[in-house]
XYZ file of C-alpha atoms in Angstrom:
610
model
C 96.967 98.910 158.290
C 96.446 99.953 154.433
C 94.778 102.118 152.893
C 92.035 101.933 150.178
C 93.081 103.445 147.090
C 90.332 105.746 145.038
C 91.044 108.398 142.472
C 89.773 109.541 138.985
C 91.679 109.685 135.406
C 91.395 113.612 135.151
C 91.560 114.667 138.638
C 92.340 112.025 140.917
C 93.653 110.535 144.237
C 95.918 108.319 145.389
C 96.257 106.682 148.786
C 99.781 104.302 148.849
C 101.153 102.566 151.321
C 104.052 99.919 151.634
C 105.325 97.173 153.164
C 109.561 97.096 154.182
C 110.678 94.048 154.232
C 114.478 92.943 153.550
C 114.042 93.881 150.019
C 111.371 96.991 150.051
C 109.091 97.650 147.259
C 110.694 101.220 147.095
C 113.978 99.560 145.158
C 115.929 100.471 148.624
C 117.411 97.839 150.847
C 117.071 98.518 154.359
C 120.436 98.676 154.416
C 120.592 101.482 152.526
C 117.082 103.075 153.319
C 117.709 106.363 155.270
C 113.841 107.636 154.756
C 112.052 105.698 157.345
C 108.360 105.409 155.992
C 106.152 106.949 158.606
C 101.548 106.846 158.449
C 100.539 109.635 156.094
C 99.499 108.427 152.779
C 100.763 110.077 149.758
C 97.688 111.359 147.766
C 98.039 112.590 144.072
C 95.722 114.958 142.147
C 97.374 114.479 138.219
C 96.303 116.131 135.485
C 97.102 116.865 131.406
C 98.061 120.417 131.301
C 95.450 122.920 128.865
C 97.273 121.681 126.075
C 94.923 119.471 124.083
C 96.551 116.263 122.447
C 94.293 113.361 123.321
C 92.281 111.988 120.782
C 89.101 111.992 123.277
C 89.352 114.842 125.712
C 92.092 116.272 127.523
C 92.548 113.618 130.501
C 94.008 110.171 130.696
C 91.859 107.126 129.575
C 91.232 103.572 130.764
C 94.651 101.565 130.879
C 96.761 104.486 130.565
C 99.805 104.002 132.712
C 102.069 106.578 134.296
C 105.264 106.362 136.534
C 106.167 107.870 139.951
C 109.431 109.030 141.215
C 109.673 110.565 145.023
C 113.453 111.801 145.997
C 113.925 112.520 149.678
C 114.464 116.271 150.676
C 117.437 117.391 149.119
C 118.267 114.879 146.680
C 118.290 114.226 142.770
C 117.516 111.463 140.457
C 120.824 110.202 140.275
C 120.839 109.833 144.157
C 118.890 107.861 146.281
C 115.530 107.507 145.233
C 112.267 106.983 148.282
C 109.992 106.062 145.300
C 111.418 104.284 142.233
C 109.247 104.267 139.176
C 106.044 103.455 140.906
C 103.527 102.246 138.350
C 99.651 103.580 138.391
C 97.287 102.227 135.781
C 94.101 103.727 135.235
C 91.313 101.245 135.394
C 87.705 101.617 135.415
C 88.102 105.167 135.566
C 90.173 105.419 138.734
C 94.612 104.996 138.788
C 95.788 102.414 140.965
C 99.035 102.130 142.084
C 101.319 98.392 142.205
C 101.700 99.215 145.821
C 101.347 101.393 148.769
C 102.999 103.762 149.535
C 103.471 106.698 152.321
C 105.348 109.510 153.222
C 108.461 109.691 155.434
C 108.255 110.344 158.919
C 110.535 113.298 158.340
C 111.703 115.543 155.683
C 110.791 117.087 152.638
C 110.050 115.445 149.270
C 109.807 116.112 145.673
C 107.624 114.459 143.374
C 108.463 113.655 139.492
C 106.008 111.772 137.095
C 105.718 110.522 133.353
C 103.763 109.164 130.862
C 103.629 106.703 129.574
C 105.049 104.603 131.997
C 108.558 102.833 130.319
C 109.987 99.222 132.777
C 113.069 100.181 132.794
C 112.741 103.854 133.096
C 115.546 106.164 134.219
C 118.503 103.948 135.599
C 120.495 104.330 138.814
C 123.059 107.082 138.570
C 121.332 108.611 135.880
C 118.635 111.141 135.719
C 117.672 110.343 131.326
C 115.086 108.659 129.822
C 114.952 107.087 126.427
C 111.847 108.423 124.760
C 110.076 107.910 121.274
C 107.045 108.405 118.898
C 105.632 105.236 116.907
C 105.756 105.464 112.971
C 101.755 104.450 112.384
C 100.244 107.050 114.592
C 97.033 106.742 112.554
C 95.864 104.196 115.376
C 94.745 105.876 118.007
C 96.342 103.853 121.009
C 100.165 104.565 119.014
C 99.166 108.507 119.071
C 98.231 108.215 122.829
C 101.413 106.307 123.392
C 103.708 108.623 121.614
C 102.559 111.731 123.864
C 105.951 112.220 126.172
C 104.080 114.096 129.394
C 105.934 114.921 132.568
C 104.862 116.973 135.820
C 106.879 117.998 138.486
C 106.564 119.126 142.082
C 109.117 120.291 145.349
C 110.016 120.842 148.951
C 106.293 118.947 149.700
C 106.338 118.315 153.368
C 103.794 115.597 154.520
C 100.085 116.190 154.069
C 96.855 114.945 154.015
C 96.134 117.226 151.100
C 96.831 115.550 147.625
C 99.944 116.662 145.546
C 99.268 118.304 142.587
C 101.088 117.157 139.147
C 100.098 118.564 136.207
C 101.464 116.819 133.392
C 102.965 119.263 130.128
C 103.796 118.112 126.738
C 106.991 118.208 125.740
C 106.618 116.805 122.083
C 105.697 119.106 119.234
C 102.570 118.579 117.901
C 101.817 119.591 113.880
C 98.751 119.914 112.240
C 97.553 119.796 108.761
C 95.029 122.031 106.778
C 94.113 121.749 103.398
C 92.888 124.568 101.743
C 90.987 124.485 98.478
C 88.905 126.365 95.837
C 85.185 125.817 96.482
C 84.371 123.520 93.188
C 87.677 121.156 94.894
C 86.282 120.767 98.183
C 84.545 117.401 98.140
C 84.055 114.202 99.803
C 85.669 112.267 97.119
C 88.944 114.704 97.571
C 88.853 114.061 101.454
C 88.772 110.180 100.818
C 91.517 109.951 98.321
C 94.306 112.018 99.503
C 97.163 110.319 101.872
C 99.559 112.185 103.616
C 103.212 111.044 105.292
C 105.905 113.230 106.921
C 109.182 111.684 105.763
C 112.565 110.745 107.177
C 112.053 112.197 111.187
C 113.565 111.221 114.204
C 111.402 109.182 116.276
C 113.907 108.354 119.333
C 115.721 110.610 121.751
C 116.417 111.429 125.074
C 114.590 112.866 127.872
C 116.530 114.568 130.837
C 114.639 115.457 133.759
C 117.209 117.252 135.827
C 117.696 119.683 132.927
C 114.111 119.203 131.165
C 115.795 118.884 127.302
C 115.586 116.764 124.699
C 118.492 115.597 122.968
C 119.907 113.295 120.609
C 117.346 112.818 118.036
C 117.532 109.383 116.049
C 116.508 106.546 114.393
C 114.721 108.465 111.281
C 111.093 106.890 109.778
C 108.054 107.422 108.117
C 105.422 108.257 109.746
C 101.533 108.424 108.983
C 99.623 111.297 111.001
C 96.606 110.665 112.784
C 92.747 110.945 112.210
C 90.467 111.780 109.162
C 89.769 115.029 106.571
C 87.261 117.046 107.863
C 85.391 119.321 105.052
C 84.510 122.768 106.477
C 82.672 124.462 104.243
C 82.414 128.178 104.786
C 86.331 128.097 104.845
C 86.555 125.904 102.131
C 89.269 123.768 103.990
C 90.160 120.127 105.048
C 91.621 119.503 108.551
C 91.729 116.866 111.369
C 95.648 115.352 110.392
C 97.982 115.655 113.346
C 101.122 114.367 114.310
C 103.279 113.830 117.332
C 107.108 114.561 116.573
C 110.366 114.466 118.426
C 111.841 117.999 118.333
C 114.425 118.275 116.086
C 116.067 120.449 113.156
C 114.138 119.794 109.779
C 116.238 119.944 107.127
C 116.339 116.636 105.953
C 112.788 116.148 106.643
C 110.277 116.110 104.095
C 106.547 115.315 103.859
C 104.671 113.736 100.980
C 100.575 114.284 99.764
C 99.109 111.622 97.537
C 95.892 113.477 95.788
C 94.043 110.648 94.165
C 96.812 109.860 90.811
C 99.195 112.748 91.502
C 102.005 112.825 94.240
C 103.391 115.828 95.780
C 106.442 116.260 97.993
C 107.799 119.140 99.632
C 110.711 120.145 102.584
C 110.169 121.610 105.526
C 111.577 125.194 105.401
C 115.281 125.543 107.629
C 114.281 128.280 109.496
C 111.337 126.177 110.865
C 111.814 124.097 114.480
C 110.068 121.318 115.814
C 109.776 122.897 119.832
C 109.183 121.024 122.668
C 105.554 122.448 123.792
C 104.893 123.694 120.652
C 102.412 123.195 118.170
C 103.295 124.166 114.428
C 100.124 124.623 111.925
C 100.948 123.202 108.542
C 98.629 124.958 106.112
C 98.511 123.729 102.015
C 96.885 125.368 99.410
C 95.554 122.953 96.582
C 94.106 124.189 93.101
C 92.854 121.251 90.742
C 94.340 122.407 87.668
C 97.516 123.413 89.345
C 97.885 121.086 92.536
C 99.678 122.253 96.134
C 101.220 125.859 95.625
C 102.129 126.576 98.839
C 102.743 125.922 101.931
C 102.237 128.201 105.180
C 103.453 127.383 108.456
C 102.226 128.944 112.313
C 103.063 128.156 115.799
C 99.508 127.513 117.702
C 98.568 127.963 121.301
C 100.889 125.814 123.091
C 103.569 128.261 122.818
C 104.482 131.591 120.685
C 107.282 131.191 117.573
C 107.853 132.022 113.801
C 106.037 131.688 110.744
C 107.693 130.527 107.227
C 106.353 128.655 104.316
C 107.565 126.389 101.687
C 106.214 124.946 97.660
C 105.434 121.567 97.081
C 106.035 120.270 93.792
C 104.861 117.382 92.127
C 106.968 114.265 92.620
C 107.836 112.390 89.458
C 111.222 110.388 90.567
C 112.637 110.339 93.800
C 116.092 109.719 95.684
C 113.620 106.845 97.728
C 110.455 105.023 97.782
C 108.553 105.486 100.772
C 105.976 102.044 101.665
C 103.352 104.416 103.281
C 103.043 106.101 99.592
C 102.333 103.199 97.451
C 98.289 102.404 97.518
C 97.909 98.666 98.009
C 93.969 99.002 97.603
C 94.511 99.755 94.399
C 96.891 96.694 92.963
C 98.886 94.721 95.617
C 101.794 94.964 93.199
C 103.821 97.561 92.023
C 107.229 98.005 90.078
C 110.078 99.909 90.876
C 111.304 102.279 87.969
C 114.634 104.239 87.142
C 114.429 107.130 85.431
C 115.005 105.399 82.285
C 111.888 103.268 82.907
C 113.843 99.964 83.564
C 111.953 97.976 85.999
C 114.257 97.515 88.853
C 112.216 95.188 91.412
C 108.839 94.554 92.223
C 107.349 95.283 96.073
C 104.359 93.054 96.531
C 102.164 93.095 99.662
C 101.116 89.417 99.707
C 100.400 86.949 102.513
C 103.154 84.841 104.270
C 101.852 82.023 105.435
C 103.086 79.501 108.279
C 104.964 81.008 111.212
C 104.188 84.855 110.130
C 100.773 84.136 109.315
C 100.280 88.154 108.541
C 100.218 90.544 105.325
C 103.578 91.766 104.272
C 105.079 94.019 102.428
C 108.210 92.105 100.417
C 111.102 93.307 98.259
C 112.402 91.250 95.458
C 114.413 92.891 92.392
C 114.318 92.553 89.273
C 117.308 89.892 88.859
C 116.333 87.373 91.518
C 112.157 87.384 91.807
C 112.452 84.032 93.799
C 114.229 85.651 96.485
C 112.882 89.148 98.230
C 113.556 91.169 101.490
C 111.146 91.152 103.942
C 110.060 94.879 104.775
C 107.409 95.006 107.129
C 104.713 92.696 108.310
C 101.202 94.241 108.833
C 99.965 94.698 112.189
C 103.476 93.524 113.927
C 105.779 95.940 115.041
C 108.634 93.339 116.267
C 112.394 93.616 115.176
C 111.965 90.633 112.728
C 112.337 92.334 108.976
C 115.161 93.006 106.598
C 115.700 89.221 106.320
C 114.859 86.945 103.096
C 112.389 85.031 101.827
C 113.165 82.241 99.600
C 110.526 80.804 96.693
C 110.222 77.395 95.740
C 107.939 77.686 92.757
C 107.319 73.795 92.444
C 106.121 73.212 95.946
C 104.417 76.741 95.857
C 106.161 77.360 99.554
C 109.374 79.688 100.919
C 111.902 79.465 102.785
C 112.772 82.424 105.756
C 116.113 83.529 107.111
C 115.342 85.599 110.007
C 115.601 89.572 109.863
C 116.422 92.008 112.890
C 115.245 95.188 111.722
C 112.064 97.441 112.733
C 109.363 97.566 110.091
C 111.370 98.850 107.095
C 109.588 102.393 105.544
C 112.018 103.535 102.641
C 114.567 102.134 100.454
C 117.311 103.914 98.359
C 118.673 102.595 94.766
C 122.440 102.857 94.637
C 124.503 103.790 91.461
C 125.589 100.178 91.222
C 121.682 99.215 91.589
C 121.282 97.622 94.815
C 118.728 98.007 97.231
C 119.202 99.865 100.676
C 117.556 101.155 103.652
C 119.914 104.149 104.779
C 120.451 106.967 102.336
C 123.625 106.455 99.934
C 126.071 109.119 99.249
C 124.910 108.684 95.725
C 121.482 107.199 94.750
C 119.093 106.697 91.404
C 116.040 108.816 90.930
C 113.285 106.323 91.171
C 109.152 105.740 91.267
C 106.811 103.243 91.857
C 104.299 101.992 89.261
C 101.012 100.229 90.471
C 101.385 96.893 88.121
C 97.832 96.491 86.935
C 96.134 93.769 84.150
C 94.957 96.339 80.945
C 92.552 94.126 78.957
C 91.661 96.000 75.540
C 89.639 93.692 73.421
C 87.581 95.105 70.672
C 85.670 98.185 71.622
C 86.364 97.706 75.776
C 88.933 98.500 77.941
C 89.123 96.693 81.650
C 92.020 97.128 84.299
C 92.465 94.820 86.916
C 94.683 94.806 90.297
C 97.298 91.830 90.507
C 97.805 89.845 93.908
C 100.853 87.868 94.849
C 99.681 84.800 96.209
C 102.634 82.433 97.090
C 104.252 81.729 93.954
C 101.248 82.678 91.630
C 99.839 86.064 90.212
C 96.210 86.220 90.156
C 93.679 89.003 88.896
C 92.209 90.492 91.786
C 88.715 90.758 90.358
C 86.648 88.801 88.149
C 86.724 89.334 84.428
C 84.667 91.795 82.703
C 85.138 91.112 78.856
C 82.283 90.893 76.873
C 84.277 90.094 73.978
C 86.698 87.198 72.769
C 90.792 89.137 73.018
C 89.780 88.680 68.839
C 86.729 91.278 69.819
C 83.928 88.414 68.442
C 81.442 88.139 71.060
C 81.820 86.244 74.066
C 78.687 84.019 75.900
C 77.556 86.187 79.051
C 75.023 87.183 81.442
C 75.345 90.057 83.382
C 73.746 91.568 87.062
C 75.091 94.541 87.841
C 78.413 94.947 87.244
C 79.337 91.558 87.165
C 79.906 89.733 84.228
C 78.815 85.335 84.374
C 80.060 82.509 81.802
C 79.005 79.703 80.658
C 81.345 76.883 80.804
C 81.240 76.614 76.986
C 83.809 79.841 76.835
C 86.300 78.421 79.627
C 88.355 75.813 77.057
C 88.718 78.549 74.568
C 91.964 80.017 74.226
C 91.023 83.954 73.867
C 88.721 83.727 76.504
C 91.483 85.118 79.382
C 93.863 88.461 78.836
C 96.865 87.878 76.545
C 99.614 86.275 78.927
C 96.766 84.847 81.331
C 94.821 82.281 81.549
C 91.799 80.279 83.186
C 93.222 78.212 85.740
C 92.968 74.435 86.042
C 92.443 71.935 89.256
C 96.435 71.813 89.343
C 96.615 75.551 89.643
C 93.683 76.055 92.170
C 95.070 73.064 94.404
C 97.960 75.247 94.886
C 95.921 78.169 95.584
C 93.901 75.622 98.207
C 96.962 74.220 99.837
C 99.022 77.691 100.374
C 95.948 78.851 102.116
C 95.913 75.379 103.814
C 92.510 75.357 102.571
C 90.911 78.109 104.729
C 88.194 79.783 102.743
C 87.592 82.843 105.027
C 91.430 83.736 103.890
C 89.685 84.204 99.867
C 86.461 85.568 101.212
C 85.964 89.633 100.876
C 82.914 91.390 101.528
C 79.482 90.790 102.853
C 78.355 87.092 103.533
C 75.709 85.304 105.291
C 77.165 83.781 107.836
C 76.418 81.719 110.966
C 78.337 81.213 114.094
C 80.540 78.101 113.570
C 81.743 80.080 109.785
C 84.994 81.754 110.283
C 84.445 85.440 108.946
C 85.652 86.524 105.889
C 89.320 87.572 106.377
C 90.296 88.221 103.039
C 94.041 87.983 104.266
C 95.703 86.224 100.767
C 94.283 89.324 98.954
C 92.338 87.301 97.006
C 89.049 89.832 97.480
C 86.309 86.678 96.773
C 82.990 88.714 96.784
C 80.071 86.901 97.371
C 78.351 88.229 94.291
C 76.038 84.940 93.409
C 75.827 83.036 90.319
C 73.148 82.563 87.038
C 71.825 79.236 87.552
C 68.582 77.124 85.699
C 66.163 76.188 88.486
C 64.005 72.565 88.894
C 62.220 72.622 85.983
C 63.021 75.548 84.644
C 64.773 76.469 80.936
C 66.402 79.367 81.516
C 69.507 80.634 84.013
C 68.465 83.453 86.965
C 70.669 85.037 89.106
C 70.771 84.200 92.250
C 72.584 83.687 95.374
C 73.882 86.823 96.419
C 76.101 87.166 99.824
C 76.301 83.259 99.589
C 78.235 82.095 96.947
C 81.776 82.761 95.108
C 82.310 80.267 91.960
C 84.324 80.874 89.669
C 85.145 78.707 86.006
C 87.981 75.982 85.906
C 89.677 74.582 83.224
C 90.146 71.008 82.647
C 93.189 68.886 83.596
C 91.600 65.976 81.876
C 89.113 65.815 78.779
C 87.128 63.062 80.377
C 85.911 64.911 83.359
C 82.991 66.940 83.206
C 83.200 70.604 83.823
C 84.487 71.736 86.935
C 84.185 74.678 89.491
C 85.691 76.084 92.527
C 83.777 77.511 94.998
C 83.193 79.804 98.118
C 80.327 79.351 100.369
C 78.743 81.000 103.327
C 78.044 77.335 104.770
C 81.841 75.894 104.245
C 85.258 76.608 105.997
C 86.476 74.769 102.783
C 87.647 75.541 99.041
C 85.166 73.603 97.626
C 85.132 71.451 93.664
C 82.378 70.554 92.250
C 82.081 68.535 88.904
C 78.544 68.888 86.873
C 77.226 69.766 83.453
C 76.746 72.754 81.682
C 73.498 74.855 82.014
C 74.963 77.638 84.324
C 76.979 80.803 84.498
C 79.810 81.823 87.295
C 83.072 84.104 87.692
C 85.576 83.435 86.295
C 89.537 84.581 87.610
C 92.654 83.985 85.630
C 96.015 83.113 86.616
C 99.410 84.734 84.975
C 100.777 82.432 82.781
């Protein structure tokens, strides 16, 4: 007979049973079995010790997973196991096991849990587990996932009454404060500064027999979790936290991006990431004068020492780290030595085909056809550090197949190549958002730059009032969008010096890399209705829906109109015999749409490097 299983998330209970067959669910033949299961079920009461790490409360959530182990009475994990990594998921707000499971008829037992739960956990013979902390642990579920618990409990005869695990910590949490003068503290500061603790371990080893951590590896980049919080009276930002791997810190560093200006700083040597431990990272930030120090504090979890450390403002660096370089601001940006040569360009521009995704791509300054594939946005498989190949006539590329984890810093050597483990000698380097500065006459515009296949386009509409000669230019504006005629689009000094308006031959390619999906163009707010694919924005493009200046029936003069409906923007002509033509976005169509017709209104218009 088995029993029904019901238990809750924070507190709850377990009732297992099991089956022996000729190959038991236990992972012990009968052969081998020496605990002969008897008819108490084990019951389990788990919970997450006082120390609070969750990002919702202090108990496990829906879909959390954890894994069992149960050694008969005087044995150890690297001896015959009763229960071998029995999963429980939580689900609907109760943990239910794979199988049944009860005690043996005799003996003692001792009970060992983990979360999260790992396949192929701790191997025979062995009583180590490989453990690690993801690199982007501003998602929620990858904080959750990189919180190493474990609970333990011995000599349990069998009972009725459930066994009580209570799962500790045995990561080391930090968290950030920002601390400001009361004129800095701001929304506007809270929403434009980044943070990223550089070049930490995020594997290791777990062993349960002796409880340590050991081996600390594979060093990354990684992004803390959760927002700024402004609290006033103390005139302080908090909310950033971070799982680590415990380790020594003395080649770890951590860098703050405060709107233009980037800081860096190392943690002090006589600082150590703990197991259990949670270290308060304190900054002090002045306007005029930018992060003076930095003060560092054990919290609650456990006692420890205090030191601090001075950030200074980071001009060139031994490495460029991808979390620090702002892609809403330009989607391209150029690597610089210290001598201001422009050593490469990283671009983070849509692949199309197979990868289908935003990535983040590598291609130096002596071969821009041909780039190295650093990460691809939202996919966390080994498949980067290959190449990707341009073919600039058929607007397409070519992959060869990486095997790397999502790449998150490159070094320059000496001899000027590119790598992704630290030199013994390197160049100082930075990164340079590449932006479009338009100065015509009395006005000044900068635009962002997208990558999109084999083209560079402006990733916002033009602005200019003004010819590049500064003699008035036809326009109508709403807002702070600027509409032309088609009168100004054959003109020469319409466009930016070194860009143009571009023609049907130049938009096809546009249309045909994006295999003519409009939603991959569309950014923004449009009317849409359920058979429209939403606005995806996923070449970069950013197509706003910001309307158009048109004459109405019977009407002399051009209105605006349109708004959340309609993208067009200006094309030049491939042939003098055709009418004027534009291209267009619309909250009705799938489709990159032409359309040929007279003058008598005003659109966008975008322009194409040359």
């Amino acid at each position: 007979m088995k029993t029904k299983l019901s238990f809750s998330c924070g507190l709850f209970t377990i009732a297992l049973a099991t089956i022996f067959t000729t190959a038991c669910v236990n992972g012990i033949t009968e052969k081998e079995e020496t605990a002969i299961p008897g008819d108490i079920p084990i019951r389990i009461a788990a919970q997450i010790g006082d120390l609070r790490t969750r990002i919702t409360d202090n108990k496990f959530d829906a879909k959390d997973v954890i894994g069992l182990y149960v050694l008969p009475e005087s044995k150890v994990l690297t001896d015959e196991r009763y229960i071998d990594n029995m999963r429980f998921s939580c689900k609907n707000g109760k943990f239910v096991p794979d199988d049944e499971i009860f005690y043996p008829q005799t003996g003692k037992c001792d009970f060992i849990s983990y979360y999260p739960y790992q396949a192929n956990a701790i191997s025979k013979t062995s009583s180590t587990l490989p453990i690690s902390v993801k690199t982007n642990q501003d998602d929620p579920t990858a904080y959750d996932a990189s919180n190493f618990m474990t609970a333990k409990s011995t000599d349990l005869s069998p009972s009725k009454t459930a066994v009580k695990l209570i799962h500790e910590h045995k990561l080391c949490q930090v968290n950030f404060t920002l601390k400001s003068s009361s004129d800095d503290v701001s929304d506007n500061i809270a929403e434009n500064i980044t943070l990223t603790i550089n070049n930490v371990c995020t594997q290791a080893t777990y062993n349960f027999s002796s409880g340590e951590i050991s081996s600390p590896s594979h060093p990354q980049d990684i992004t803390p979790n959760g927002k700024w919080i402004i609290n006033g009276p103390t005139n302080q930002l908090s909310g950033k936290k971070a799982l680590l791997i415990p380790q020594e810190v003395k080649e770890c560093t951590f860098t703050l991006q405060i709107k233009d200006k980037q800081f860096t700083g190392s943690f002090p040597t006589n600082l150590q990431l703990n197991s259990g431990e949670s270290v308060n990272l304190g900054l002090t930030y002045k306007s005029q004068t930018g992060i003076s120090e930095v003060g560092f504090g054990i919290g609650e979890w456990q006692s420890g020492n205090d030191s601090e450390t001075t950030l200074e403002e980071k001009k060139n660096s031994e490495y460029i780290t991808l979390a620090n370089l702002d892609f809403t601001k330009t989607s391209v940006y150029n690597i610089v030595s210290a001598d201001k040569t422009v050593l490469a360009e990283v671009c983070q521009e849509y692949l199309n085909g197979d990868i289908n995704a935003q990535a983040i791509v590598l291609y130096p300054a002596n071969s821009k056809t041909t780039g190295t594939l650093l990460q691809v946005m939202s996919k966390s498989e080994n498949i980067c550090g290959g190449t990707i190949t341009w073919d600039a006539e058929t607007n397409s590329f070519t992959q060869k197949a990486g095997t790397h984890a999502p790449i998150t810093r490159f070094y320059v050597t000496d001899e000027g190549a590119f790598v992704f483990e630290k030199p013994a000698t390197s160049q100082l380097i930075s990164a340079k958002g590449s932006t479009l500065a338009d100065t015509r006459g009395n006005e000044s515009h900068r635009y962002p730059i997208v990558k999109i296949g084999t083209q560079y386009w402006m990733r916002e509409n033009l602005k200019a009032t003004t010819y590049t000669d500064g003699n008035e230019l036809a326009h109508f504006i709403h807002e702070k969008e600027v509409f032309y005629p088609n009168s100004v689009v054959s003109s020469n000094i319409t466009a930016p010096t070194g860009w143009e308006i571009p023609n049907e031959t130049e938009w096809k390619k546009l249309i045909n890399y994006v295999n003519n999906d409009a939603s991959k163009l569309k950014a923004g707010t449009w009317k849409t209705s359920s058979d429209i694919t939403a606005a995806s924005n996923l070449s970069g493009f950013d197509g706003q829906p910001v309307g158009v200046f048109s004459v109405p029936k019977g009407k002399t003069e051009s209105v605006y109109g349109f708004a959340q409906e309609f993208a067009i923007y200006c094309c030049k002509k491939d042939d003098s015999s055709f009418p004027p033509s534009v291209y267009y976005l619309s909250h009705t169509s799938n489709k990159i749409a032409l359309e040929r017709h007279g003058n008598g209104s005003e659109y966008s218009i975008r322009c194409i490097k040359k």
